[in-house]
Coordinates of C-alpha atoms (C1' of nucleotides) in Angstrom, one line a residue:
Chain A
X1 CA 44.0 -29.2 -172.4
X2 CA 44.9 -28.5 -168.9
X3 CA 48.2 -26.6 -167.9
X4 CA 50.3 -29.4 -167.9
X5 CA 49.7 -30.9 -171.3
X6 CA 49.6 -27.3 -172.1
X7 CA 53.0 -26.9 -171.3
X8 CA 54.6 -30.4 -172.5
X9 CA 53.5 -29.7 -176.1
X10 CA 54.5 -26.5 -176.0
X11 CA 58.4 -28.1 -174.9
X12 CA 58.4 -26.2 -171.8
X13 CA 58.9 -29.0 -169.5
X14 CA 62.2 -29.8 -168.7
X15 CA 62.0 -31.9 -165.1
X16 CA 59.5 -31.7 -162.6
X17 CA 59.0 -33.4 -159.2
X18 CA 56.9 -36.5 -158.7
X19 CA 53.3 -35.4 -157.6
X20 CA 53.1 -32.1 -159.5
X21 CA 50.8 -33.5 -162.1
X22 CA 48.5 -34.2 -159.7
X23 CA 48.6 -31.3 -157.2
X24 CA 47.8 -29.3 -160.7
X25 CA 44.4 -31.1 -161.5
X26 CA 43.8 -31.0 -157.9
X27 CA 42.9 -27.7 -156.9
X28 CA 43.5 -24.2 -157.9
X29 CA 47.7 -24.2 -157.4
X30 CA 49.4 -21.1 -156.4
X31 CA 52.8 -21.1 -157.9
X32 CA 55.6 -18.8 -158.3
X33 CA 58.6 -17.7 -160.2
X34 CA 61.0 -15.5 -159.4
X35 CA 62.9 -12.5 -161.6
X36 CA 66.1 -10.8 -160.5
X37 CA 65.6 -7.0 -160.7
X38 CA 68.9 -6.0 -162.0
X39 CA 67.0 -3.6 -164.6
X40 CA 64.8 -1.0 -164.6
X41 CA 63.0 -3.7 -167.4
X42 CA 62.5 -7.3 -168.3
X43 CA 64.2 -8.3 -171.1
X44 CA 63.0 -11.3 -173.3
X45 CA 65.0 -13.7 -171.7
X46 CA 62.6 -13.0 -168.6
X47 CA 59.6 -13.7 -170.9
X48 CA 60.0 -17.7 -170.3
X49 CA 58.9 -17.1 -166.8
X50 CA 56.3 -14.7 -167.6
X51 CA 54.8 -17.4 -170.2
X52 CA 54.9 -20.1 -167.5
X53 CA 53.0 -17.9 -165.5
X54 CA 50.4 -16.9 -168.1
X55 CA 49.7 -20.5 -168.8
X56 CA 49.1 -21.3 -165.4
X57 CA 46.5 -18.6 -165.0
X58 CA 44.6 -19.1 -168.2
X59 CA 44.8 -22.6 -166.6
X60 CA 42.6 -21.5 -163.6
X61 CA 45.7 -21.0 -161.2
X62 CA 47.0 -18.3 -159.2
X63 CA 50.0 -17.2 -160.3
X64 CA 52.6 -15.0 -158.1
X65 CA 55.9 -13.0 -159.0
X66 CA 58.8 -13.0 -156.8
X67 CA 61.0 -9.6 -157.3
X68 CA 64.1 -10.6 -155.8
X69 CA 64.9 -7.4 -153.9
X70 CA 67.0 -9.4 -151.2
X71 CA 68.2 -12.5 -153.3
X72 CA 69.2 -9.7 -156.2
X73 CA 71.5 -8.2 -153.5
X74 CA 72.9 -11.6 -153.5
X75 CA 73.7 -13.0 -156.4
X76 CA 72.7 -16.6 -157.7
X77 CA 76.2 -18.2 -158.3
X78 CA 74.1 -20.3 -161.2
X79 CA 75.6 -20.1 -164.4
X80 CA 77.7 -17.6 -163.5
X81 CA 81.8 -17.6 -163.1
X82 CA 81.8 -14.4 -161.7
X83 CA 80.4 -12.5 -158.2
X84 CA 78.3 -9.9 -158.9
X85 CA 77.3 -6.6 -157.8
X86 CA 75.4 -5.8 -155.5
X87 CA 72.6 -3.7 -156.4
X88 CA 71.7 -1.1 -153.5
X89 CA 67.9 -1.7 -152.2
X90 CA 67.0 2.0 -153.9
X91 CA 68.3 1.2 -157.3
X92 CA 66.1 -2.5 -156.8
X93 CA 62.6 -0.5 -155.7
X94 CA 62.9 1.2 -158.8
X95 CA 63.5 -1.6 -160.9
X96 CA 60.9 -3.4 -158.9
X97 CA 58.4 -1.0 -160.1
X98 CA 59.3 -0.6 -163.4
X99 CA 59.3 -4.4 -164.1
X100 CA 55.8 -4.4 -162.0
X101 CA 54.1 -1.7 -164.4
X102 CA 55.6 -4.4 -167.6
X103 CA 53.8 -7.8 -166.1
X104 CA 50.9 -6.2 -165.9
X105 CA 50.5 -6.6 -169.7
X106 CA 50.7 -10.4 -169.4
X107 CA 49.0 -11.0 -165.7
X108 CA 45.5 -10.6 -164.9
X109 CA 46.4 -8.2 -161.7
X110 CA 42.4 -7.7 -161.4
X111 CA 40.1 -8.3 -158.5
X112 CA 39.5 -12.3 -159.9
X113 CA 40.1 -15.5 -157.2
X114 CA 42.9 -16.0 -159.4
X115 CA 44.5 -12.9 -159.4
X116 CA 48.6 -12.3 -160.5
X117 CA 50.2 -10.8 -157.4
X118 CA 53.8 -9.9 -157.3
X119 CA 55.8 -9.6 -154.0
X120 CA 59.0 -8.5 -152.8
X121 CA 61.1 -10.8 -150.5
X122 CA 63.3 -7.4 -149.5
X123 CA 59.8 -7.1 -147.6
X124 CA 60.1 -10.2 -145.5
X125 CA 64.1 -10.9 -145.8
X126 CA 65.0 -7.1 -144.2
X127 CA 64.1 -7.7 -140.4
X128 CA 65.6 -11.6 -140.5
X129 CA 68.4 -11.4 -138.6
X130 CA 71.6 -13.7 -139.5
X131 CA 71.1 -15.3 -136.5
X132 CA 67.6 -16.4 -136.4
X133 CA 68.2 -17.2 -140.3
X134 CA 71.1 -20.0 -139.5
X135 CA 68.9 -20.9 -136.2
X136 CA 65.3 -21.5 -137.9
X137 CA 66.7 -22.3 -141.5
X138 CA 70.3 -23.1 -141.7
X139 CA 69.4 -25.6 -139.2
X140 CA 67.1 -27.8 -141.5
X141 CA 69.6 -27.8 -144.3
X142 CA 72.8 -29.7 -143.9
X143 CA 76.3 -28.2 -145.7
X144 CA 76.8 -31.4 -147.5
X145 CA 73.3 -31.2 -148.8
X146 CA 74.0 -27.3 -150.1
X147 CA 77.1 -28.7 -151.7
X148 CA 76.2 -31.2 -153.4
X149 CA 74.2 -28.7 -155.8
X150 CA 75.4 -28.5 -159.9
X151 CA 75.3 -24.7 -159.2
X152 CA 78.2 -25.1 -156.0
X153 CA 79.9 -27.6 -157.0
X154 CA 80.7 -25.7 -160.6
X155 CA 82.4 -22.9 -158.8
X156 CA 84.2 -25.0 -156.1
X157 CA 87.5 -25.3 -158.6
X158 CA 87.0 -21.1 -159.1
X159 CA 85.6 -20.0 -155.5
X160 CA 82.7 -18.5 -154.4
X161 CA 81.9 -16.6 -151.5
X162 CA 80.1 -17.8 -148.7
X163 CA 77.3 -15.2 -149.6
X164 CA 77.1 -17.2 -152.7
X165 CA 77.1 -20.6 -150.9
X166 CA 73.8 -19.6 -149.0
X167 CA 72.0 -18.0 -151.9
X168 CA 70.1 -21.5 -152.2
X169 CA 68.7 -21.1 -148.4
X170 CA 67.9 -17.6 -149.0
X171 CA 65.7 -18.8 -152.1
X172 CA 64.5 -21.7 -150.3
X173 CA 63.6 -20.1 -147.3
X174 CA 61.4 -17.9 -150.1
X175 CA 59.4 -20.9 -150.8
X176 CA 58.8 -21.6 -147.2
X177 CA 57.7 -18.2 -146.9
X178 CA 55.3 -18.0 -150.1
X179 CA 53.8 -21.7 -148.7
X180 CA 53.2 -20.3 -145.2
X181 CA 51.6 -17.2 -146.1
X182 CA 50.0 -17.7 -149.6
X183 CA 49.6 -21.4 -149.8
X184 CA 52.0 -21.3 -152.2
X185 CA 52.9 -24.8 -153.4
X186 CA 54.9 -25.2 -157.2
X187 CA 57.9 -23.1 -158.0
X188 CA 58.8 -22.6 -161.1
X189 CA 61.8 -21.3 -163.4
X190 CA 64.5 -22.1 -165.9
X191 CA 66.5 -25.3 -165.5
X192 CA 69.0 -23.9 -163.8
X193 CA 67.2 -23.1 -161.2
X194 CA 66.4 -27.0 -160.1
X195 CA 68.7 -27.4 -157.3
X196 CA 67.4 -24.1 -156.1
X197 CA 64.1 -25.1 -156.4
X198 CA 64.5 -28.2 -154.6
X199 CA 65.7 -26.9 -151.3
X200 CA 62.9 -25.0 -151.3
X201 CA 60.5 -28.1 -151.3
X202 CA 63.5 -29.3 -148.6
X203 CA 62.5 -27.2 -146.1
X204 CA 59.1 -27.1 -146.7
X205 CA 59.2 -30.9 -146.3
X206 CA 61.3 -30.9 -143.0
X207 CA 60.4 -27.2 -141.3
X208 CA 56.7 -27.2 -142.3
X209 CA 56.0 -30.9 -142.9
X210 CA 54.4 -29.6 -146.1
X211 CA 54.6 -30.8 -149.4
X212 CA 55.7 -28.2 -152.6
X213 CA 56.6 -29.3 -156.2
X214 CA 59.4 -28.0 -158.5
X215 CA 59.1 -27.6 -162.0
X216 CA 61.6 -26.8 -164.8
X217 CA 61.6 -25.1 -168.5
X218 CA 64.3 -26.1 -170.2
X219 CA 66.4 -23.2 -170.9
X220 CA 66.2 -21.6 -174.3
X221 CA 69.1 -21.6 -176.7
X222 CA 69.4 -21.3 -180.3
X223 CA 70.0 -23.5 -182.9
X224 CA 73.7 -22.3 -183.2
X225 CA 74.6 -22.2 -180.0
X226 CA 74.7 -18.5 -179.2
X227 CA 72.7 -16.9 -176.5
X228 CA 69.5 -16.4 -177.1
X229 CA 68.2 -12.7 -176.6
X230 CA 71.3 -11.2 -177.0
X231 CA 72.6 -9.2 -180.3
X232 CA 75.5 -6.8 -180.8
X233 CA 73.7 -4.2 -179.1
X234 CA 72.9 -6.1 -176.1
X235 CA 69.8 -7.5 -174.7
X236 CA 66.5 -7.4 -176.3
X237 CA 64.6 -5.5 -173.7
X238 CA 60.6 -5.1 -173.2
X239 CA 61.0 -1.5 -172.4
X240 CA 60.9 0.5 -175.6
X241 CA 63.4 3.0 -174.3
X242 CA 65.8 0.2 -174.3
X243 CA 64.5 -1.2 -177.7
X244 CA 62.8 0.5 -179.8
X245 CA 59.5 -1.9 -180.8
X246 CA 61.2 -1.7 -184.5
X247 CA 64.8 -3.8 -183.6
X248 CA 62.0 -5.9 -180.7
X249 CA 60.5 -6.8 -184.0
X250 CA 63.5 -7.4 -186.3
X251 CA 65.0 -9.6 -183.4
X252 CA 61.8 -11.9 -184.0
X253 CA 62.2 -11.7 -187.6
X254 CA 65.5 -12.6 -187.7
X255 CA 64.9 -15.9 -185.9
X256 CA 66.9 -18.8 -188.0
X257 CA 64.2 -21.3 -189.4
X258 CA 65.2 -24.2 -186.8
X259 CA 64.2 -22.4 -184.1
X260 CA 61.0 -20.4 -185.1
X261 CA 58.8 -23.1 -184.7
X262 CA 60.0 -23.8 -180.8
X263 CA 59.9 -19.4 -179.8
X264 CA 56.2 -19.7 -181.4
X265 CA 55.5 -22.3 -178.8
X266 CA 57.0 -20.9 -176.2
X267 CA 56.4 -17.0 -176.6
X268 CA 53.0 -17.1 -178.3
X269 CA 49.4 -18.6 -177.3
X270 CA 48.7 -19.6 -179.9
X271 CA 47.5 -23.4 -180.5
X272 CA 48.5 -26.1 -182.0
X273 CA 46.5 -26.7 -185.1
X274 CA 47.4 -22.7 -185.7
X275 CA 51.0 -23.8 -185.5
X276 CA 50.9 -26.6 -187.6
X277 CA 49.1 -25.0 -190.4
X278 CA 51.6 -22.5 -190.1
X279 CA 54.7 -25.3 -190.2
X280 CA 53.2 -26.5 -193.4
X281 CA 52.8 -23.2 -195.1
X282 CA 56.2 -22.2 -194.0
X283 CA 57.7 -25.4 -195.3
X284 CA 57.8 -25.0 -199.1
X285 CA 58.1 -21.5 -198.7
X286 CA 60.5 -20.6 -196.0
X287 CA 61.7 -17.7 -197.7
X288 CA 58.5 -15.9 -196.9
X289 CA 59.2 -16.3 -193.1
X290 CA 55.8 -16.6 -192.6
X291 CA 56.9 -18.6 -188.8
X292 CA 59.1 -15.7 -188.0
X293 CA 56.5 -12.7 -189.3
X294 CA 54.0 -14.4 -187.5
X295 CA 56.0 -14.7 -184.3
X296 CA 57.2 -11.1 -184.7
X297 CA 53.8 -9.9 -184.9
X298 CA 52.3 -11.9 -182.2
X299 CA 54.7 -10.8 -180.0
X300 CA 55.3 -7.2 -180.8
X301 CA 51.8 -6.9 -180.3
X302 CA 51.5 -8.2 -177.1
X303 CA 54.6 -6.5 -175.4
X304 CA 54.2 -3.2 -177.7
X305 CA 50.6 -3.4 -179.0
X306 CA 48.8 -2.6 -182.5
X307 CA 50.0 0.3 -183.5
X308 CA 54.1 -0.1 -182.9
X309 CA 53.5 -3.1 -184.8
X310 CA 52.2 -1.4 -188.0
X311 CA 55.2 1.1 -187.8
X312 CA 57.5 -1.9 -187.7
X313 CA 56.1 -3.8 -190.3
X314 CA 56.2 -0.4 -192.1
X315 CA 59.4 0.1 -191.7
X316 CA 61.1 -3.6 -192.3
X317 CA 59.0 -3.4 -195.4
X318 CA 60.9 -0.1 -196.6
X319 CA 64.5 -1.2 -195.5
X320 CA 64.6 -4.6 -196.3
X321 CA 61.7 -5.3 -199.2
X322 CA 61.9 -4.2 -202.6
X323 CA 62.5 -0.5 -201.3
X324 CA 65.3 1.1 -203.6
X325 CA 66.4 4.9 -203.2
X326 CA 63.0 5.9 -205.5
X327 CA 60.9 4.6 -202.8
X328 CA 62.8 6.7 -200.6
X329 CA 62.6 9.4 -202.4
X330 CA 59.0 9.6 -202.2
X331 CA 58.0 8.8 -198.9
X332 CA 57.0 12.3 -196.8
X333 CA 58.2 13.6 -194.0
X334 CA 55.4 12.0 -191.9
X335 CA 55.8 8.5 -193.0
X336 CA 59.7 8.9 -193.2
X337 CA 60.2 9.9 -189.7
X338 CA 57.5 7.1 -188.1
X339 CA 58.9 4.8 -190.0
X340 CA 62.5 5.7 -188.4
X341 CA 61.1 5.5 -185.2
X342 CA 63.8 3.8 -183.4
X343 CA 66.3 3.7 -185.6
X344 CA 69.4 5.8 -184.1
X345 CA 69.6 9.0 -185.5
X346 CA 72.4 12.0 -185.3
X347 CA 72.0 15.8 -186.4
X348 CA 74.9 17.3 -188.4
X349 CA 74.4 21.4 -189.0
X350 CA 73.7 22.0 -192.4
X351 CA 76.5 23.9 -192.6
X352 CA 78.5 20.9 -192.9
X353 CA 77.1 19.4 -195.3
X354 CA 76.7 22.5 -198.1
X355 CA 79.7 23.0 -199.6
X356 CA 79.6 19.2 -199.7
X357 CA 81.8 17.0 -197.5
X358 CA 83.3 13.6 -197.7
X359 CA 81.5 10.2 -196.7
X360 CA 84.3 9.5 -194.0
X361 CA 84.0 12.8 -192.1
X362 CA 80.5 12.7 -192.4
X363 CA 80.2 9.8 -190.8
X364 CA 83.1 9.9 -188.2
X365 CA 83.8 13.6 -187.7
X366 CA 80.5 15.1 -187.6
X367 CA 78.1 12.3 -186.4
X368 CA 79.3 9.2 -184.6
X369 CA 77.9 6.6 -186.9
X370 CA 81.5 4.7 -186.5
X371 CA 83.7 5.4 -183.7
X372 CA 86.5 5.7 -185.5
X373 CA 87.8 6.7 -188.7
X374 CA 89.4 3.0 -189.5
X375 CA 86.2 1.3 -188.8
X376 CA 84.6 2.8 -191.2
X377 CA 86.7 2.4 -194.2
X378 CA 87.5 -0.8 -193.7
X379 CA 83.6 -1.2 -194.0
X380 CA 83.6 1.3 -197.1
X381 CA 86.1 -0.9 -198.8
X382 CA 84.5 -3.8 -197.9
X383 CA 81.1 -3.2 -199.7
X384 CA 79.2 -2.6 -196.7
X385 CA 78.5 1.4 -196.7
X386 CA 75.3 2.4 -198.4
X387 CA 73.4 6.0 -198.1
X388 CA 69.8 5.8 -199.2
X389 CA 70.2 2.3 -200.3
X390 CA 73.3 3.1 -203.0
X391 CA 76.0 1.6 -202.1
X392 CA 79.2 3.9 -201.9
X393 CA 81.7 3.3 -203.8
X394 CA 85.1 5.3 -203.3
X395 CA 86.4 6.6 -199.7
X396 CA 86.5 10.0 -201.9
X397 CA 82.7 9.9 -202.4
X398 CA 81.4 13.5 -201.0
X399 CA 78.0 14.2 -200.0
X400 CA 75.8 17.3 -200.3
X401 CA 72.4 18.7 -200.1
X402 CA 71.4 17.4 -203.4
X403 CA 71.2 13.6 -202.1
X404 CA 69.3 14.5 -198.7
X405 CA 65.8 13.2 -198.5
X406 CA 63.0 15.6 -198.2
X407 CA 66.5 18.4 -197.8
X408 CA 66.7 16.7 -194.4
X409 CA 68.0 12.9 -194.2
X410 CA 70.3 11.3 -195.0
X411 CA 70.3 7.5 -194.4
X412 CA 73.4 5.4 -193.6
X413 CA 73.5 1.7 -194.0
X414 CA 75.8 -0.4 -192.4
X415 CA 76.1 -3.9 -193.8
X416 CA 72.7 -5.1 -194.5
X417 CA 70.4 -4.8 -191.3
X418 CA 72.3 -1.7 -189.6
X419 CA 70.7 1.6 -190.1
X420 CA 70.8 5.0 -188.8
X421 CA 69.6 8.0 -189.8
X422 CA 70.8 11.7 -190.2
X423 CA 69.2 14.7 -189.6
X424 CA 70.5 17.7 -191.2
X425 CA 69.6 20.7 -189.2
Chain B
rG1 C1' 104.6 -19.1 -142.9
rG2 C1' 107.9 -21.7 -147.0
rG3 C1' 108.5 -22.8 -152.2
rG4 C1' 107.0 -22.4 -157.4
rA5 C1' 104.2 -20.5 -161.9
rG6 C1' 102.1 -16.6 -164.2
rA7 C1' 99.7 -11.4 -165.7
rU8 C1' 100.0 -10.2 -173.8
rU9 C1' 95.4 -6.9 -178.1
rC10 C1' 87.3 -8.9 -177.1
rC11 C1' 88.5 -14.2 -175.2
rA12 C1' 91.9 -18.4 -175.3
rG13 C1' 96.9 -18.5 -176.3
rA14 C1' 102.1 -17.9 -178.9
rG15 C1' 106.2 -14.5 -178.7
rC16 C1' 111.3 -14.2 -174.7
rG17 C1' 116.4 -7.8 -177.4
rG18 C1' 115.5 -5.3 -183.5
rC19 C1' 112.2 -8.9 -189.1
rC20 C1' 106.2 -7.3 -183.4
rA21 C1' 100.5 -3.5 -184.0
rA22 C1' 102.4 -8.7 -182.0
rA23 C1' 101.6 -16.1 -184.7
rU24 C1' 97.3 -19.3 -184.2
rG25 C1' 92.3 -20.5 -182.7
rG26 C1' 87.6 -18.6 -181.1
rG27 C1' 84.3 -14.6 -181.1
rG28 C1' 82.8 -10.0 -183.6
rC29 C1' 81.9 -7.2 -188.1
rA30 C1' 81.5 -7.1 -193.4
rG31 C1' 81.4 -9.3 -198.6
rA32 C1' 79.9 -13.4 -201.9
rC33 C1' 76.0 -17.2 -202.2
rU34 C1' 70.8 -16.9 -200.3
rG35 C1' 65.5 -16.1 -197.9
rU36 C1' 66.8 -10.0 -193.2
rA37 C1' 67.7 -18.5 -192.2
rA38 C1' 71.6 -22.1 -191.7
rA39 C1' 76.1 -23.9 -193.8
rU40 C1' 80.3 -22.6 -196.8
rC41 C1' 84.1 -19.5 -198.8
rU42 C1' 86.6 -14.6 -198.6
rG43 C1' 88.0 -10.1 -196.3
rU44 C1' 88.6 -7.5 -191.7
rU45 C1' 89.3 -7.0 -186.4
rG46 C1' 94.6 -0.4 -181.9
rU47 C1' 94.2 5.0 -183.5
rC48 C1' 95.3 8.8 -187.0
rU49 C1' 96.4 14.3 -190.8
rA50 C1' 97.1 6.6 -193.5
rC51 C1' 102.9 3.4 -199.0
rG52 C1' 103.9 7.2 -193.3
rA53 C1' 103.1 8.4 -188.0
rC54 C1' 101.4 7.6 -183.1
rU55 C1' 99.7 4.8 -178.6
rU56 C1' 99.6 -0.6 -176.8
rC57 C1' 101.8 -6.5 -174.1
rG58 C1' 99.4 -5.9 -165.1
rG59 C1' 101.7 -0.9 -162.6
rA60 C1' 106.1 2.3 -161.6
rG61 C1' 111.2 2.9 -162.5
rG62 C1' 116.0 1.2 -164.9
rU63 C1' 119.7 -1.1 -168.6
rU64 C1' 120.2 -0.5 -174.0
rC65 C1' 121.2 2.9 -180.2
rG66 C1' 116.7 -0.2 -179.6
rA67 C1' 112.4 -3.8 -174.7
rA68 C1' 106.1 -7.4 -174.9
rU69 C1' 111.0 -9.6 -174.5
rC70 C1' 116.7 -8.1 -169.7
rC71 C1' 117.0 -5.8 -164.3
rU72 C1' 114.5 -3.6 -159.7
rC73 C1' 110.3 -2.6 -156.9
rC74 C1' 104.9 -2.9 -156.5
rU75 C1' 99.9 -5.0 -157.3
rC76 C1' 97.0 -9.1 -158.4
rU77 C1' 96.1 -14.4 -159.7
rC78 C1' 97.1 -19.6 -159.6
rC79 C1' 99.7 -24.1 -157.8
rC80 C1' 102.5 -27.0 -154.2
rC81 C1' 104.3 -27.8 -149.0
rA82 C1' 103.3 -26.5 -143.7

RNA sequence: GGGGAGAUUCCAGAGCGGCCAAAUGGGGCAGACUGUAAAUCUGUUGUCUACGACUUCGGAGGUUCGAAUCCUCCUCUCCCCA
C-alpha cells in the first residue's frame, strides 16, 4: 500500500490537487505541514499533522515540520472570529523547542535519506523586509484572488486586520521558500487550511514556474458535534505536565462508540485487517470498549510509552471497574500513590481533620476541591459526592481519621469520572 | 462629519421603577437508565455564617422610600447617510 491508498482508507483525505497522486509514486516527495507554536506542547488536535507526516515517511518520503515562529506572530484568521495575540518571538523559541523535543517520538530525526527535519520560518521571515515582501510576493498575488478565500471572505461581515488579510502570502511565500530550498513539493494540513495551501502552489506556479501539490485531512470532529480534543479541563495535551498520561488515557477511553473506529484509523498504525477484527469483536460486545481500550493503549504508549500506560490501566481499573471501598482499603501506599499519579491532589494538616470535620469544609475550606461552598452542595444533594467510593449522604456528614486510607487519603469523587485526592499531612 | 441602534449573569437573548439573582434557549455540571458510549428524562447553573443575608445587569455620578429599568457624563460596538 503506498501512502496514498494508505491515507484514503484510513479517511484522511479530504481534497487534494490534480497530480498529487502521481508526484507521490514518482519520486521520494518532500512535503510539509505546518504547527502554530502557541504552547510550550502539542496537543492532540496537532497529532493529525503529525500522523500525516508519519505516514509519509514510513512511505519512503521526506517529511518536514514548519514551526510557525513568524506566521504564529500573525495569526491565521481561519476558523477564527477573533484576532489573536501575538506571541513575542522569546515565548515562540521556547515553545519551538519544546514541541521539537515531542516530534521526535513520531519522526525519524536520524541520519536516513529520508530524514524528519523541522524548521522555523522566524529564521527566513525576520530579515524580509515589508517592502521587498509586497515587491517579490505581493506582486504575484492579486487582492481579488486573496479575497476570494473561505477564510477572508468569513470575516469580511466581522473585520479583520490587514495583518490577517496577508497571513495567506506569508504562508504561501513559506511554500515558495521550502520548494526553493528543500525541493519541497506537497503541503499538507487540516481542511481549513486549503485556500492557504493553494496560494502557496500559486506562487510557486507563477514566481518559480514550479509545480507543488496541496493536500487536505478532513478535520476531525465528533460524532456529537463538540470539539474534538477538548474536555472541561481544556485541551488534551502531549506534554504530561499538562496531562497527566492517566486523563491522556481516559480521554481515549471515553471515546463514544461512533467515532472509535475513525480515531483508530487516524491516530494508530495499525492496519486494516487488525481493525476490522477489532470492529467485529467490538460489535456484539461494545460494552467491553475493546475499540476504545485498544486506541487508548496504542496511543498512550506511543506518546507516553509502556510503563505510564500500565499505571493508567492500573488505575482506570481501580476507579472505574469493580473497585468498591474494600479494594481501596487494601491497596498500599506504593500502588495507591502510582496509581494517583495524576490525579489532582490537595494536603489538608491533620489537624483538621482529628477532631473530625464536616464534608463541606473539608472540601471547600480546607482544600479547594470546589471553588465554592454552593457548588458543592448542590453536587452533595444531587447524588454526585462520594469519598472512597461511598457515596455521601447528608451535607452534615463529618469526616475523620478513622475513614482515611492507609491514615493518609482520603479520596473525593465528583460525579462519576472526577477524582482527586487528599493528602492528610 | 451627520443621523440612528445598542452594551444584561458562560453564550444567545427577554426584562424597561418594587412581584428580578433577573424569563426562554443553548452550553456546562450532576442524577436516573446504561457500557466510563449515544439518545432520553430529571435536577442544577452569583456568593455566603443559607427558610435569611450580601454582591451583580458596560463605567462614573444623580433622581427616588426603592433602579437592570429614569436622568447626566464617559467608554466601546453596530447600522445608515456624506
Amino acid at each position: 500500500m503506498n501512502f496514498f491508498e494508505e491515507l484514503k482508507w484510513r479517511g484522511m483525505v479530504h481534497d487534494y490537487m490534480p497530480g498529487t497522486e502521481e508526484q507521490l509514486m514518482k519520486e521520494m516527495t518532500t512535503a510539509y505541514v505546518g504547527i502554530d507554536p502557541t504552547a510550550d506542547s502539542l496537543h492532540i488536535g496537532h497529532l493529525v499533522s503529525v500522523m500525516l507526516l508519519k505516514h509519509l515517511q514510513l512511505a519512503g518520503h521526506k517529511p518536514i515540520v514548519l514551526v510557525g515562529g513568524a506566521t504564529g506572530m500573525i495569526g491565521d484568521p481561519s476558523g477564527k472570529s477573533e484576532e489573536r495575540n501575538l506571541l513575542t518571538a522569546d515565548t515562540i523559541e521556547n515553545n519551538l523547542q519544546s514541541i521539537k523535543k515531542q516530534l521526535t517520538r513520531f519522526l525519524d530525526f536520524g541520519n536516513i535519506p529520508n530524514q524528519a527535519e523541522i524548521v522555523n520560518n522566524y529564521d527566513w521571515m525576520k530579515q524580509f523586509s515589508f517592502l521587498d515582501f509586497i515587491r517579490d510576493v505581493g506582486k504575484h498575488i492579486s487582492v481579488n484572488y486573496m479575497m476570494a478565500k473561505d477564510s477572508v471572505k468569513k470575516r469580511l461581515e466581522t473585520g479583520l486586520s490587514f495583518t490577517e488579510f496577508t497571513y495567506q502570502l506569508v504562508q504561501g511565500y513559506d511554500f515558495l521558500h521550502l520548494y526553493e530550498h528543500k525541493n519541497c513539493k506537497l503541503q499538507m494540513g487540516g481542511s481549513d487550511q486549503w485556500g492557504n495551501i493553494v496560494t502557496g502552489t500559486e506562487l510557486i506556479r507563477r514566481k518559480a514556474n514550479g509545480e507543488a501539490f496541496a493536500l487536505t485531512c478532513p478535520l476531525i470532529t465528533k460524532s456529537d458535534g463538540g470539539k474534538f480534543g477538548k474536555t472541561e479541563k481544556g485541551n488534551i495535551w502531549l506534554d504530561p505536565a499538562k496531562t497527566s498520561p492517566y486523563e491522556f488515557y481516559q480521554f481515549w477511553l471515553r471515546v463514544s462508540d461512533e467515532d472509535a473506529l475513525k480515531y483508530l484509523k487516524i491516530f494508530t498504525l495499525l492496519r486494516p485487517e487488525v481493525m476490522e477484527q477489532l470492529a467485529l469483536e467490538h460489535h456484539p460486545a461494545p460494552h467491553l470498549r475493546l475499540l476504545q481500550k485498544t486506541l487508548a493503549k496504542e496511543l498512550t504508549i506511543m506518546v507516553h510509552g509502556e510503563e505510564q500506560l500500565q499505571t493508567a490501566e492500573d488505575a482506570s481499573q481501580i476507579l472505574f471497574g469493580a473497585g468498591t471501598s474494600e479494594t481501596l482499603a487494601k491497596l498500599d501506599e506504593a500502588t495507591f500513590l502510582s496509581i494517583f499519579d495524576g490525579v489532582p491532589l490537595f494536603e489538608v494538616p491533620k489537624a483538621v481533620i482529628e477532631p473530625g470535620v464536616n464534608i463541606l469544609e473539608l472540601i471547600c475550606t480546607h482544600s479547594k476541591v470546589f471553588p465554592s461552598k454552593g457548588e458543592a452542595r448542590r453536587m452533595l444533594e444531587g447524588g454526585g459526592l462520594s469519598i472512597n467510593k461511598n457515596k455521601v449522604a447528608s451535607i452534615d456528614a463529618s469526616i475523620n481519621t478513622s475513614d482515611l486510607i492507609n491514615q493518609k487519603y482520603l479520596l473525593v469523587q465528583k460525579g462519576k469520572k472526577n477524582y482527586v485526592l487528599l493528602k492528610i499531612v
